[in-house]
XYZ file of C-alpha atoms in Angstrom:
604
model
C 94.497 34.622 72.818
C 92.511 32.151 75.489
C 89.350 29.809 75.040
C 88.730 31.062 78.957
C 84.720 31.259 78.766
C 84.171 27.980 77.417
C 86.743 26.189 79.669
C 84.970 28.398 83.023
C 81.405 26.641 82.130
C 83.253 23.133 81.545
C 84.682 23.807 85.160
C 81.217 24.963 86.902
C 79.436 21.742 85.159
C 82.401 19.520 86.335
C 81.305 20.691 90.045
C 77.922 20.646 90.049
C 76.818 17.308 88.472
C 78.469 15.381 90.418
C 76.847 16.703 93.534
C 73.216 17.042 91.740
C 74.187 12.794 91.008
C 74.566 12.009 94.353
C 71.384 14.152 95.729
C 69.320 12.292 93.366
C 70.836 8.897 93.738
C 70.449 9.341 97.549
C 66.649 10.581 97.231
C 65.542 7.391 94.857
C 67.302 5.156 96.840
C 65.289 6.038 99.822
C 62.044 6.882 98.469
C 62.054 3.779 96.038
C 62.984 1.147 98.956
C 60.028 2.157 100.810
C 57.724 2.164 98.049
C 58.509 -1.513 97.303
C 58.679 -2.899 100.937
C 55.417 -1.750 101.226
C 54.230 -2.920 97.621
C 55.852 -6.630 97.638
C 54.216 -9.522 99.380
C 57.285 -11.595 99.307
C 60.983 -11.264 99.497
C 61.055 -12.333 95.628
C 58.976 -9.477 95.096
C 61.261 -7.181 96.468
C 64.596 -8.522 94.595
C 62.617 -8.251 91.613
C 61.572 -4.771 91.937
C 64.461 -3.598 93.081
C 66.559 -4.994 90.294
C 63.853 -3.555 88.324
C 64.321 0.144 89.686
C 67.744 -0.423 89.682
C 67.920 -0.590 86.386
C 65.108 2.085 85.615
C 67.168 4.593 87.535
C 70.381 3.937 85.404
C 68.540 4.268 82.402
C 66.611 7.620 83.264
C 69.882 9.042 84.912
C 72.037 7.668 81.705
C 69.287 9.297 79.604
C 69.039 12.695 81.172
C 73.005 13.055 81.848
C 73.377 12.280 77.956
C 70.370 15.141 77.293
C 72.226 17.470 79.884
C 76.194 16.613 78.049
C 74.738 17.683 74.341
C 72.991 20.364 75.253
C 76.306 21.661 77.094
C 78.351 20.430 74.239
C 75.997 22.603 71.785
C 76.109 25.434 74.531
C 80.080 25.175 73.842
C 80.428 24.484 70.487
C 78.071 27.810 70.302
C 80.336 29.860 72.401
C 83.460 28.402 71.173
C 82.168 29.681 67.664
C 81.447 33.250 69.042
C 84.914 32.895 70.698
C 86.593 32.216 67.735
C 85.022 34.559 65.610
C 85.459 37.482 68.481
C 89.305 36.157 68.523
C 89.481 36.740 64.775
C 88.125 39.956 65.236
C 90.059 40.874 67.840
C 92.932 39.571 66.159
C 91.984 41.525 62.896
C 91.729 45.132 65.113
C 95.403 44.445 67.020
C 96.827 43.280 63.869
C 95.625 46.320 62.314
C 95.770 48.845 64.817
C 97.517 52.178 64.280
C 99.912 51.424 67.689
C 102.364 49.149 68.236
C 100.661 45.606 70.377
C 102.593 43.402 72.263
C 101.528 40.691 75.096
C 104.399 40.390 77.718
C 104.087 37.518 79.845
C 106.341 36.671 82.625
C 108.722 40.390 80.976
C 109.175 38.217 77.810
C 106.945 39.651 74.601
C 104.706 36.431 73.602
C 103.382 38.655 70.568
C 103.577 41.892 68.347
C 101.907 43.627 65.872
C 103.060 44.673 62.311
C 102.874 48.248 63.808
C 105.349 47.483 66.624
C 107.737 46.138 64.037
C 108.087 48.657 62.481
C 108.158 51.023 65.482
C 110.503 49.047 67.085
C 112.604 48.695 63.259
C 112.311 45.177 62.961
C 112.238 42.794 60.373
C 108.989 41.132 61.498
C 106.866 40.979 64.957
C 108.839 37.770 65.150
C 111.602 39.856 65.922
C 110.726 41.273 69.095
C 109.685 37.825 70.653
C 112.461 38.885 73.629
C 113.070 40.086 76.753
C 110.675 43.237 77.199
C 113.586 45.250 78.620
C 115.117 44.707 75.856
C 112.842 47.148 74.055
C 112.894 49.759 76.543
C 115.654 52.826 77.717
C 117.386 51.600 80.592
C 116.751 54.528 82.656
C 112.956 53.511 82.625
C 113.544 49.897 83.311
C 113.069 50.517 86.986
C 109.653 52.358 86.405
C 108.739 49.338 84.205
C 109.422 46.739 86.285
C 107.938 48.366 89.290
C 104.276 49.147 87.357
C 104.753 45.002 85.785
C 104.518 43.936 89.702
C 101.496 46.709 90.661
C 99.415 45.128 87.734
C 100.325 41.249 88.266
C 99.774 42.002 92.011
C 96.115 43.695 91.985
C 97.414 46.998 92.720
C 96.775 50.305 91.380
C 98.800 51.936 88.158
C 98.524 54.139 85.978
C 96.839 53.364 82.821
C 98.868 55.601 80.536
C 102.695 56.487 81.178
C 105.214 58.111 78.786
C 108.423 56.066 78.098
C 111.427 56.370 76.403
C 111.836 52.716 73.950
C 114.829 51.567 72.336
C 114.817 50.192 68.638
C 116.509 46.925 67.824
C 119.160 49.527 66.353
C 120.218 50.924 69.221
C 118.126 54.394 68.756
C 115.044 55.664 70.909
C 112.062 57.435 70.798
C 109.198 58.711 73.030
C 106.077 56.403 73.405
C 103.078 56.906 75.213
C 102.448 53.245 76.710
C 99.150 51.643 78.055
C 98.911 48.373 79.622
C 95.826 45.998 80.709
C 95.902 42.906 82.496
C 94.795 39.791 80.751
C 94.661 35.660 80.126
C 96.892 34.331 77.258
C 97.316 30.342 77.610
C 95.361 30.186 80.699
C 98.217 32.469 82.529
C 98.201 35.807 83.392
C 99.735 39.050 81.068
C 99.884 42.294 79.959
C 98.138 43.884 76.821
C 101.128 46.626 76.078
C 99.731 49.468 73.355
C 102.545 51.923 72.345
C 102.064 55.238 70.481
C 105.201 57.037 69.161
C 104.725 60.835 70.339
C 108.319 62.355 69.547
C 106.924 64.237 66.517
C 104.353 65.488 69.323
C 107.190 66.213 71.561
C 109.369 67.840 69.129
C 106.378 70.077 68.400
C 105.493 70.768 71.946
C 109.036 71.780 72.582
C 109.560 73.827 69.441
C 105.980 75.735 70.342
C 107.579 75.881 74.065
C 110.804 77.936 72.246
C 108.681 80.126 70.195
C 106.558 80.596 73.404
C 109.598 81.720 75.178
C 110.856 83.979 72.340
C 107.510 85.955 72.268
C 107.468 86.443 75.850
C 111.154 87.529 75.769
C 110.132 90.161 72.704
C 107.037 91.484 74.470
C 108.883 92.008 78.152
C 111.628 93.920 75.691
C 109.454 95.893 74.043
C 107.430 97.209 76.836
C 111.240 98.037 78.142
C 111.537 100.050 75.071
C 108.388 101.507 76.005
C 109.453 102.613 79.874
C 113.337 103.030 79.283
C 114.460 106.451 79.668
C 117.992 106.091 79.626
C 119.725 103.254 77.401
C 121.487 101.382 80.444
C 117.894 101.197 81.931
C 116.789 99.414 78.491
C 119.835 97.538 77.982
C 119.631 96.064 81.589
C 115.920 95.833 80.951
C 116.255 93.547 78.090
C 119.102 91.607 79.653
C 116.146 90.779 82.623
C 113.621 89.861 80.495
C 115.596 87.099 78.354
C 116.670 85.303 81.471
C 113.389 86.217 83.647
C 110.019 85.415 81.143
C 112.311 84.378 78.418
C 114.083 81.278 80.668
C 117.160 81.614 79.067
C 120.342 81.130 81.238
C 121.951 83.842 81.087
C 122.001 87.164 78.345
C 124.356 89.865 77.756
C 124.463 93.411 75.353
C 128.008 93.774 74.305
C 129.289 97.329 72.386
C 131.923 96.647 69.591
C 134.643 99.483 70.147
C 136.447 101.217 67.783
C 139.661 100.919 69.634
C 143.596 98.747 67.888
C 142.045 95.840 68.999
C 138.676 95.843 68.257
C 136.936 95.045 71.852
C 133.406 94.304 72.205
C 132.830 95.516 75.752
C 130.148 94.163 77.926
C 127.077 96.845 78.847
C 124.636 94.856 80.283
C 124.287 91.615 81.899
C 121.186 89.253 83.559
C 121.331 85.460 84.404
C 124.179 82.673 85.841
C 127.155 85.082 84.643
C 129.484 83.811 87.426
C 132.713 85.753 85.802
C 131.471 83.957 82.921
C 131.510 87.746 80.853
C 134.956 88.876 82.967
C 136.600 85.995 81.392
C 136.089 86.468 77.827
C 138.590 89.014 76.289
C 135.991 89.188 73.048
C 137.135 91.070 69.774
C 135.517 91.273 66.745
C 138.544 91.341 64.853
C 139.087 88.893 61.888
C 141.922 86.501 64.553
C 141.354 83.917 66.502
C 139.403 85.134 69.487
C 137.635 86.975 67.013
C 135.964 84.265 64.985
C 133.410 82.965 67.733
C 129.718 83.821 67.940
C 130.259 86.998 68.968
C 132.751 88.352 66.562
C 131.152 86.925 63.940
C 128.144 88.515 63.993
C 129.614 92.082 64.583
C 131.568 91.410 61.163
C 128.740 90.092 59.492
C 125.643 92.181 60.701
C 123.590 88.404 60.656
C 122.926 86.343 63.736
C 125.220 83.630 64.617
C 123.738 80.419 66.144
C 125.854 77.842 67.919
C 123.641 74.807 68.568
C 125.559 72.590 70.588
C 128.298 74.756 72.474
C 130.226 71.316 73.223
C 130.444 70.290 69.923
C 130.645 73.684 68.064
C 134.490 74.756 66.960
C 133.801 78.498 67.319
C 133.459 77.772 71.094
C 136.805 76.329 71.734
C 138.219 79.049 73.891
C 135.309 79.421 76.115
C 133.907 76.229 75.674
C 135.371 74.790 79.218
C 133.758 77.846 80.667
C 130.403 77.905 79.222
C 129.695 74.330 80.302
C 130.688 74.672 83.609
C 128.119 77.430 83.895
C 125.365 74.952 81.598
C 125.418 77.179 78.935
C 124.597 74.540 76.101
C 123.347 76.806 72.849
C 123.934 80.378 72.226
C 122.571 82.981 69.819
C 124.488 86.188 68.940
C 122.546 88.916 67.413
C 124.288 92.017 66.000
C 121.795 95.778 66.215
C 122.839 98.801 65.265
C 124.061 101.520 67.597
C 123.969 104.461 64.926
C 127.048 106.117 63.546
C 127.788 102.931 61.984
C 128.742 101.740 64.739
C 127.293 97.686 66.346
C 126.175 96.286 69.624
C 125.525 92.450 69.948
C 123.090 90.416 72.412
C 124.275 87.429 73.284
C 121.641 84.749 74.666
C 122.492 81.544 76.447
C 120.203 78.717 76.842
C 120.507 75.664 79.150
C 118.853 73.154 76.353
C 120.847 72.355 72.990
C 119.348 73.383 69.793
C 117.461 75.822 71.595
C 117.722 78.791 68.542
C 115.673 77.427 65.858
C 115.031 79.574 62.542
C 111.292 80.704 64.024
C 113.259 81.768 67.328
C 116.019 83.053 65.431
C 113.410 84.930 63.253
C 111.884 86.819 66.489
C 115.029 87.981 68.096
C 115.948 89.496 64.484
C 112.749 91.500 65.186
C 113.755 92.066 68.734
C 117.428 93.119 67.597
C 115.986 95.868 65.224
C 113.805 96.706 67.788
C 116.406 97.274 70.127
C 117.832 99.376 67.755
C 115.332 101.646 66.751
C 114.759 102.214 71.036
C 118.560 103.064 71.127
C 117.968 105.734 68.549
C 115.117 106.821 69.956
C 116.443 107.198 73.595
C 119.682 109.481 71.618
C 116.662 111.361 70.213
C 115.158 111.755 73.831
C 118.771 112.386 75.244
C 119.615 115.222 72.811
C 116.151 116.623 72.824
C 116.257 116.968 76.932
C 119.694 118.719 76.897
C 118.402 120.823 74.680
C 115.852 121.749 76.857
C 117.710 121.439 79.686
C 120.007 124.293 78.580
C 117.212 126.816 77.688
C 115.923 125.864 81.185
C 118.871 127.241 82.137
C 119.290 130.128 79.948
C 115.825 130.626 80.564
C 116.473 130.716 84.522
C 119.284 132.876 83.850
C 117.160 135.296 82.043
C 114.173 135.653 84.241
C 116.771 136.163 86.927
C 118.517 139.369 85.037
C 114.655 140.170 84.636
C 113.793 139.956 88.078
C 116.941 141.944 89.177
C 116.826 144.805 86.381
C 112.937 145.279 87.853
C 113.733 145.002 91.420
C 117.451 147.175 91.403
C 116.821 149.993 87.868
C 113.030 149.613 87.982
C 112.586 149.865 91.825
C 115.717 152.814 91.958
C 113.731 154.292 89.389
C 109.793 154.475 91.233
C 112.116 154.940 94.639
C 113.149 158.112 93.200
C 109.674 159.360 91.575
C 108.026 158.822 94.844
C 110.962 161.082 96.655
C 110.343 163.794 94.425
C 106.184 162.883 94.351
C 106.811 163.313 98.762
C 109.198 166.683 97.685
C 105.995 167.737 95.743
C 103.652 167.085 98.766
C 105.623 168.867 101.190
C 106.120 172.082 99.048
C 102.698 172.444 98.065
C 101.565 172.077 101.504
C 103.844 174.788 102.948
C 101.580 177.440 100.167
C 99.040 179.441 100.516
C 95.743 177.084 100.890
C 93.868 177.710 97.019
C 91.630 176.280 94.902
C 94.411 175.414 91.984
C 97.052 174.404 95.139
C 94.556 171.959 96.246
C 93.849 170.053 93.228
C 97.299 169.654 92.466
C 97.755 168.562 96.081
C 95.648 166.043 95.880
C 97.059 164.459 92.521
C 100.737 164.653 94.026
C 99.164 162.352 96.924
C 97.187 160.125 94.534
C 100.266 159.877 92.453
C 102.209 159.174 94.972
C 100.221 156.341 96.112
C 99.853 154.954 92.867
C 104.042 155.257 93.040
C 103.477 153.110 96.307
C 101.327 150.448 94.429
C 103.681 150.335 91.240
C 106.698 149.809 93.957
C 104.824 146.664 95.780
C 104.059 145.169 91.929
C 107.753 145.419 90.813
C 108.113 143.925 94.193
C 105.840 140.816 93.449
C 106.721 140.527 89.729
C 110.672 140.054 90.734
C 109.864 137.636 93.460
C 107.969 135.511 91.172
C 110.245 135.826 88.615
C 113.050 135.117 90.924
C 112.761 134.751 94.990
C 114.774 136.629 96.477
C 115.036 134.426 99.387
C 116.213 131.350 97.402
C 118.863 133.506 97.024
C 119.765 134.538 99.781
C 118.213 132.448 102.289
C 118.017 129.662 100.353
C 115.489 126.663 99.507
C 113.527 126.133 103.047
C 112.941 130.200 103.332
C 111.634 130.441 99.938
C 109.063 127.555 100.837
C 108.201 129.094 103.491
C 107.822 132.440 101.907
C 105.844 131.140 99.198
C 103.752 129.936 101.064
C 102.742 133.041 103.429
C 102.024 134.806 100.000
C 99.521 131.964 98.923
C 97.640 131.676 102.424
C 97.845 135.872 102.673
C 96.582 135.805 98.926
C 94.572 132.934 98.720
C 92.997 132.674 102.068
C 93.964 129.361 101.914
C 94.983 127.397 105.598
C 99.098 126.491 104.863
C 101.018 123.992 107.123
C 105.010 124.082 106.641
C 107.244 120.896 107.240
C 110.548 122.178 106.775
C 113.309 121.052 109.083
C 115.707 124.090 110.567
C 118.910 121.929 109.316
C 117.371 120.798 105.881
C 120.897 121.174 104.070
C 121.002 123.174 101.268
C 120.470 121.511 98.004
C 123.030 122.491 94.842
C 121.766 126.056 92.978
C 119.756 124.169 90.075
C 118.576 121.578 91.953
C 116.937 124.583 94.716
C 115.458 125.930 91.538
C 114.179 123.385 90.029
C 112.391 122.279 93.450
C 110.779 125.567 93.909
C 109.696 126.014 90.546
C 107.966 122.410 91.257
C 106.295 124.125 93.956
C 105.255 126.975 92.537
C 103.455 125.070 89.055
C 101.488 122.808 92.174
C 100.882 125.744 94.105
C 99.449 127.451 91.154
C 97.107 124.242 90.437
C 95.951 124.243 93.921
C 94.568 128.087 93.387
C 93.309 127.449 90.101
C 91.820 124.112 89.616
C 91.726 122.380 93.307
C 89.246 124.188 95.138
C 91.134 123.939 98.611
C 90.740 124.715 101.852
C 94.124 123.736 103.200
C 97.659 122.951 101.455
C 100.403 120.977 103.295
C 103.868 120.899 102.211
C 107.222 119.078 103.153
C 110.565 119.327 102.568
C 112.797 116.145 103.455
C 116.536 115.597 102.784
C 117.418 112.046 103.151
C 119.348 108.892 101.822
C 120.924 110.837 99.470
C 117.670 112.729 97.638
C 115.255 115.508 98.323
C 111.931 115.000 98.466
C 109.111 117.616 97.893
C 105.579 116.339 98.966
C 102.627 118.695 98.350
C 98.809 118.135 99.631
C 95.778 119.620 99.291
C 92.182 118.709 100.091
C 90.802 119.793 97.189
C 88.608 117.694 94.614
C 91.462 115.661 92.921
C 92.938 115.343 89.792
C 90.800 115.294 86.986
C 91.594 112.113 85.107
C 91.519 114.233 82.108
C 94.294 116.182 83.334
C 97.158 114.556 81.748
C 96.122 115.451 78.286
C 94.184 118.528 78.855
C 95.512 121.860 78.959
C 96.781 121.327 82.577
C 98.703 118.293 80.888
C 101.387 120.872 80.280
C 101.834 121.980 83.860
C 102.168 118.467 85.186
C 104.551 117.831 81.911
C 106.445 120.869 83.047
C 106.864 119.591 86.504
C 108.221 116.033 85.525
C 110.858 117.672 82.502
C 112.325 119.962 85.175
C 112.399 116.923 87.825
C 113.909 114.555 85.068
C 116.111 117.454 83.788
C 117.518 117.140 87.784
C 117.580 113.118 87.598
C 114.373 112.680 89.569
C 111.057 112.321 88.990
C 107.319 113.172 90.294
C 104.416 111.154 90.865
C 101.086 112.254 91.251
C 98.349 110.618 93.133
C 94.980 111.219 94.532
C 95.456 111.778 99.008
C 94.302 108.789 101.535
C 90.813 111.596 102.484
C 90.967 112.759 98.752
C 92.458 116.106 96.543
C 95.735 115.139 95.033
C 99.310 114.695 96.550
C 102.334 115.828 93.885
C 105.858 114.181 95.211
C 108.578 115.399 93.620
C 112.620 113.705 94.343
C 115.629 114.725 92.867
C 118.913 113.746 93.537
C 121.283 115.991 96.170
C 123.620 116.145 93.253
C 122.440 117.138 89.467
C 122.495 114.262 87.567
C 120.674 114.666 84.134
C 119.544 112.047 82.498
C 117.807 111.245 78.909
């Protein structure tokens, strides 16, 4: 430590007495040789009192230089005390502090602490009495040297930087390091305080994992949430491991039942880069079989490869996977049903990156998957099933709509011919009371006929169009709506194009009977004065858009009893592999959009 306070007044007292000396020296001398040329009669006179003053002013000077020195020398010995005693302190607090001390001066370490022994693994703070390079990484040696020179030269640093320190064994570890400038032996140093933070790192980065695991798990599940088809959930999950998770890359593999026991990739997200085209997996108990991969299809348990350059298992696709920076890997086996397995493979850029907690959430996310795989089978095997009594139910409202319209009509055709035959024979008899009456309920029969005739009419086109039939899609939409703005005094505008091509038989269906469920919600629950609807072919898809100005959809709508309408509307879409939206219009009532492919393509 330094004795700099004490030696500073020494200095300041070293400058000024002199000069306050010669100020009074110069002021007596002058002052005194008048007084005693005017005061002595003779020259004798004046040699005596000036040998008299002389001496007088060497006594009070000697006398008030010796007061000034020991009161200085007690102001010193007083401060050199408190020095001493703050030093010992001082001392004490370093000696005993929690981090590691050391006082570089001139990038040579002058002093340590018992602390930075033993950070450092020395015998002794004599130890590290080196070169202070010596105790640092060499990669930070240029960062040290540089923030040395900013503090020795009056510039700016930063108090506190994080550095990576090398034992005297050759190993390293994180430390946060703080320097301030200081005096030891009258020259200028550094006060170095270093605080080992790996464990703090180590946690930070193992939270940071766990982090990325939960993020991964909760992007996955709401996939399993939204996934209506299992390559849509697959892909889904692939995305989310490499997108929130930050994993490099991720892959869902199927293990097939085939003589060699494949495992065939599904699904893929991340820096693939042939990576997946390359591997020629098996889960067969051989050779290309006993990696990751295969393993865990055998075993039904996750298989973790830390460190893909050191790990065995990797040794045919090692070269590959670290010339994409695939350094750890995790395979985790699910269950596809049937007894039969899938695996998802993740690749991370960091070693080690699959700790057990990590490990322990992508268990959860591998049953998950699972379960959303069975699930979606449910779904799939639940909508064929009601995609085929769509279809039987199609096909019977169209023998319906046919027996009514060709036996049913034939049938009131032929009582209102004989009803007419009735008319005209009665009118060609004698004019009587009795002829009369029956007269008149031949004609109100007949027009009764006329009315039952128009309402077979109606129920057959509802049940079945006879212009999707035979005119096809645009002329029903255009029929239908004529009937709603004849029926419904409702304002209808048409946007059908004269070469709209003609969309496959179920898909034309399953588009008008769209149109007629919105149609039917515009009369009933809308309260409309006009209904706009468009019919667009285009990139491959029909679209059906349908608009009214009515109030809107009730928010309650989509679990009241209209939920069933607009439930009805998405199956058949889906059924068609489309969909519908429905949204409230730019001026207000509600706008029902409805695309299906031009080919049927049913999905689950």
């Amino acid at each position: 430590m330094s004795a700099g306070p004490a030696r500073g007044r020494l200095d300041r007292v070293a400058v000024w007495l002199p000069i306050a000396y010669v100020i009074v020296t110069a002021v007596w001398i002058l002052v005194s040789d008048r007084v005693v040329v005017r005061l002595a009669p003779t020259p004798e006179a004046v040699a005596w009192w000036s040998t008299l003053k002389g001496w007088g002013f060497v006594l009070a000077t000697g006398t008030a230089l010796h007061v000034v020195l020991r009161r200085g020398a007690a102001r010193d010995r007083e401060a050199a005390a408190r020095l001493a005693a703050s030093e010992a302190r001082y001392r004490a607090l370093v000696e005993k502090s929690p981090d590691g001390c050391l006082i570089v001066q001139d990038e040579r370490v002058v002093y340590a602490n018992a602390r930075a022994a033993d950070l450092f693994g020395a015998a002794g703070p004599a130890a590290l009495l080196r070169g202070v390079l010596d105790l640092v990484a060499p990669e930070d040696h240029r960062a040290v040297r540089e923030r040395i020179e900013r503090i020795l030269g009056g510039r700016p640093f930063d108090q506190l930087a994080l550095r990576t320190m090398r034992r005297l064994d050759g190993s390293s570890f994180r430390a946060d390091v703080s320097v301030a400038p200081m005096e030891h032996g009258g020259r200028p140093a550094l006060l170095v305080a270093l605080r080992d933070v790996s464990d703090r790192e180590l946690l930070e980065e193992t939270l940071g994992r766990t982090n990325r695991a939960l993020r991964t798990l909760l992007a996955c599940n709401e996939a399993l949430v939204r996934a209506r088809e299992e390559h849509e959930l697959l892909e889904a999950v692939c995305r989310a491991a490499v997108e929130p998770g930050g994993f490099r890359m991720a892959w869902v593999g199927f293990a097939e039942a085939d003589v060699a026991r494949s495992v065939r990739p599904v699904a893929r997200a991340g820096h693939d880069e042939g990576y997946l085209d390359a591997l020629r997996l098996t889960w067969a108990d051989e050779d290309r079989g006993r990696g990751p991969i295969g393993v865990a299809i055998r075993t039904g348990q996750p298989a973790v490869t830390d460190d893909i350059a050191a790990d065995l298992r990797f040794g045919p696709w090692r070269a590959q996977a670290l010339r994409r920076g695939y350094a750890s890997n995790l395979a985790l086996p699910f269950e596809r049903g049937g007894g039969r397995r899938g695996v998802l493979a993740l690749y991370s850029a960091e070693p080690g990156a699959f700790d057990a907690e990590v490990v322990r959430l992508f268990r959860q996310l591998a049953e998950d998957l699972a379960y959303g795989l069975e699930t979606l089978r449910s779904r799939q095997e639940l909508r064929a099933l009601a995609s085929r009594l769509q279809v039987v139910r199609e096909e019977e409202t169209t023998r319906i709509a046919r027996d009514l319209h060709d036996e049913l009509g034939q049938v009131l055709t032929g009582l209102k011919m004989d009803l007419r035959w009735i008319e005209r024979r009665l009118g060609d008899q004698p004019r009587s009371a009795e002829v009369s009456a029956v007269l008149e309920r031949a004609v109100a029969a007949n027009a009764l006929s006329d009315r039952a005739v128009g309402a077979v009419q109606r129920i057959a086109a509802e049940l079945r169009p006879g212009a999707l039939d035979r005119l096809g899609l645009g002329a029903a939409v255009r029929e239908a709506m004529r009937d709603l703005e004849a029926r419904g005094g409702i304002a209808c505008r048409v946007d059908v194009p004269d070469d709209l091509p003609e969309p496959p038989s179920e898909a034309a269906t399953g588009l008008y009977r769209i149109l007629q469920e919105a149609l039917t919600n515009v009369v009933r629950h809308a309260g409309a004065s006009n209904v706009e609807v468009a019919l667009r072919a285009s990139g491959g898809r029909f679209t059906l858009r349908v608009a009214d100005d009515g109030r809107g959809m009730d928010p309650g709508a989509r679990e009241g009893r209209g939920a069933l309408g607009l439930l009805g509307m998405r199956e058949r879409a889906m059924m068609l592999g489309g969909d519908v939206s429905f949204e409230r219009g730019p001026g207000g009532g509600t706008v029902v959009t409805a695309v299906v492919p031009d080919r049927v393509v049913p999905r689950g």
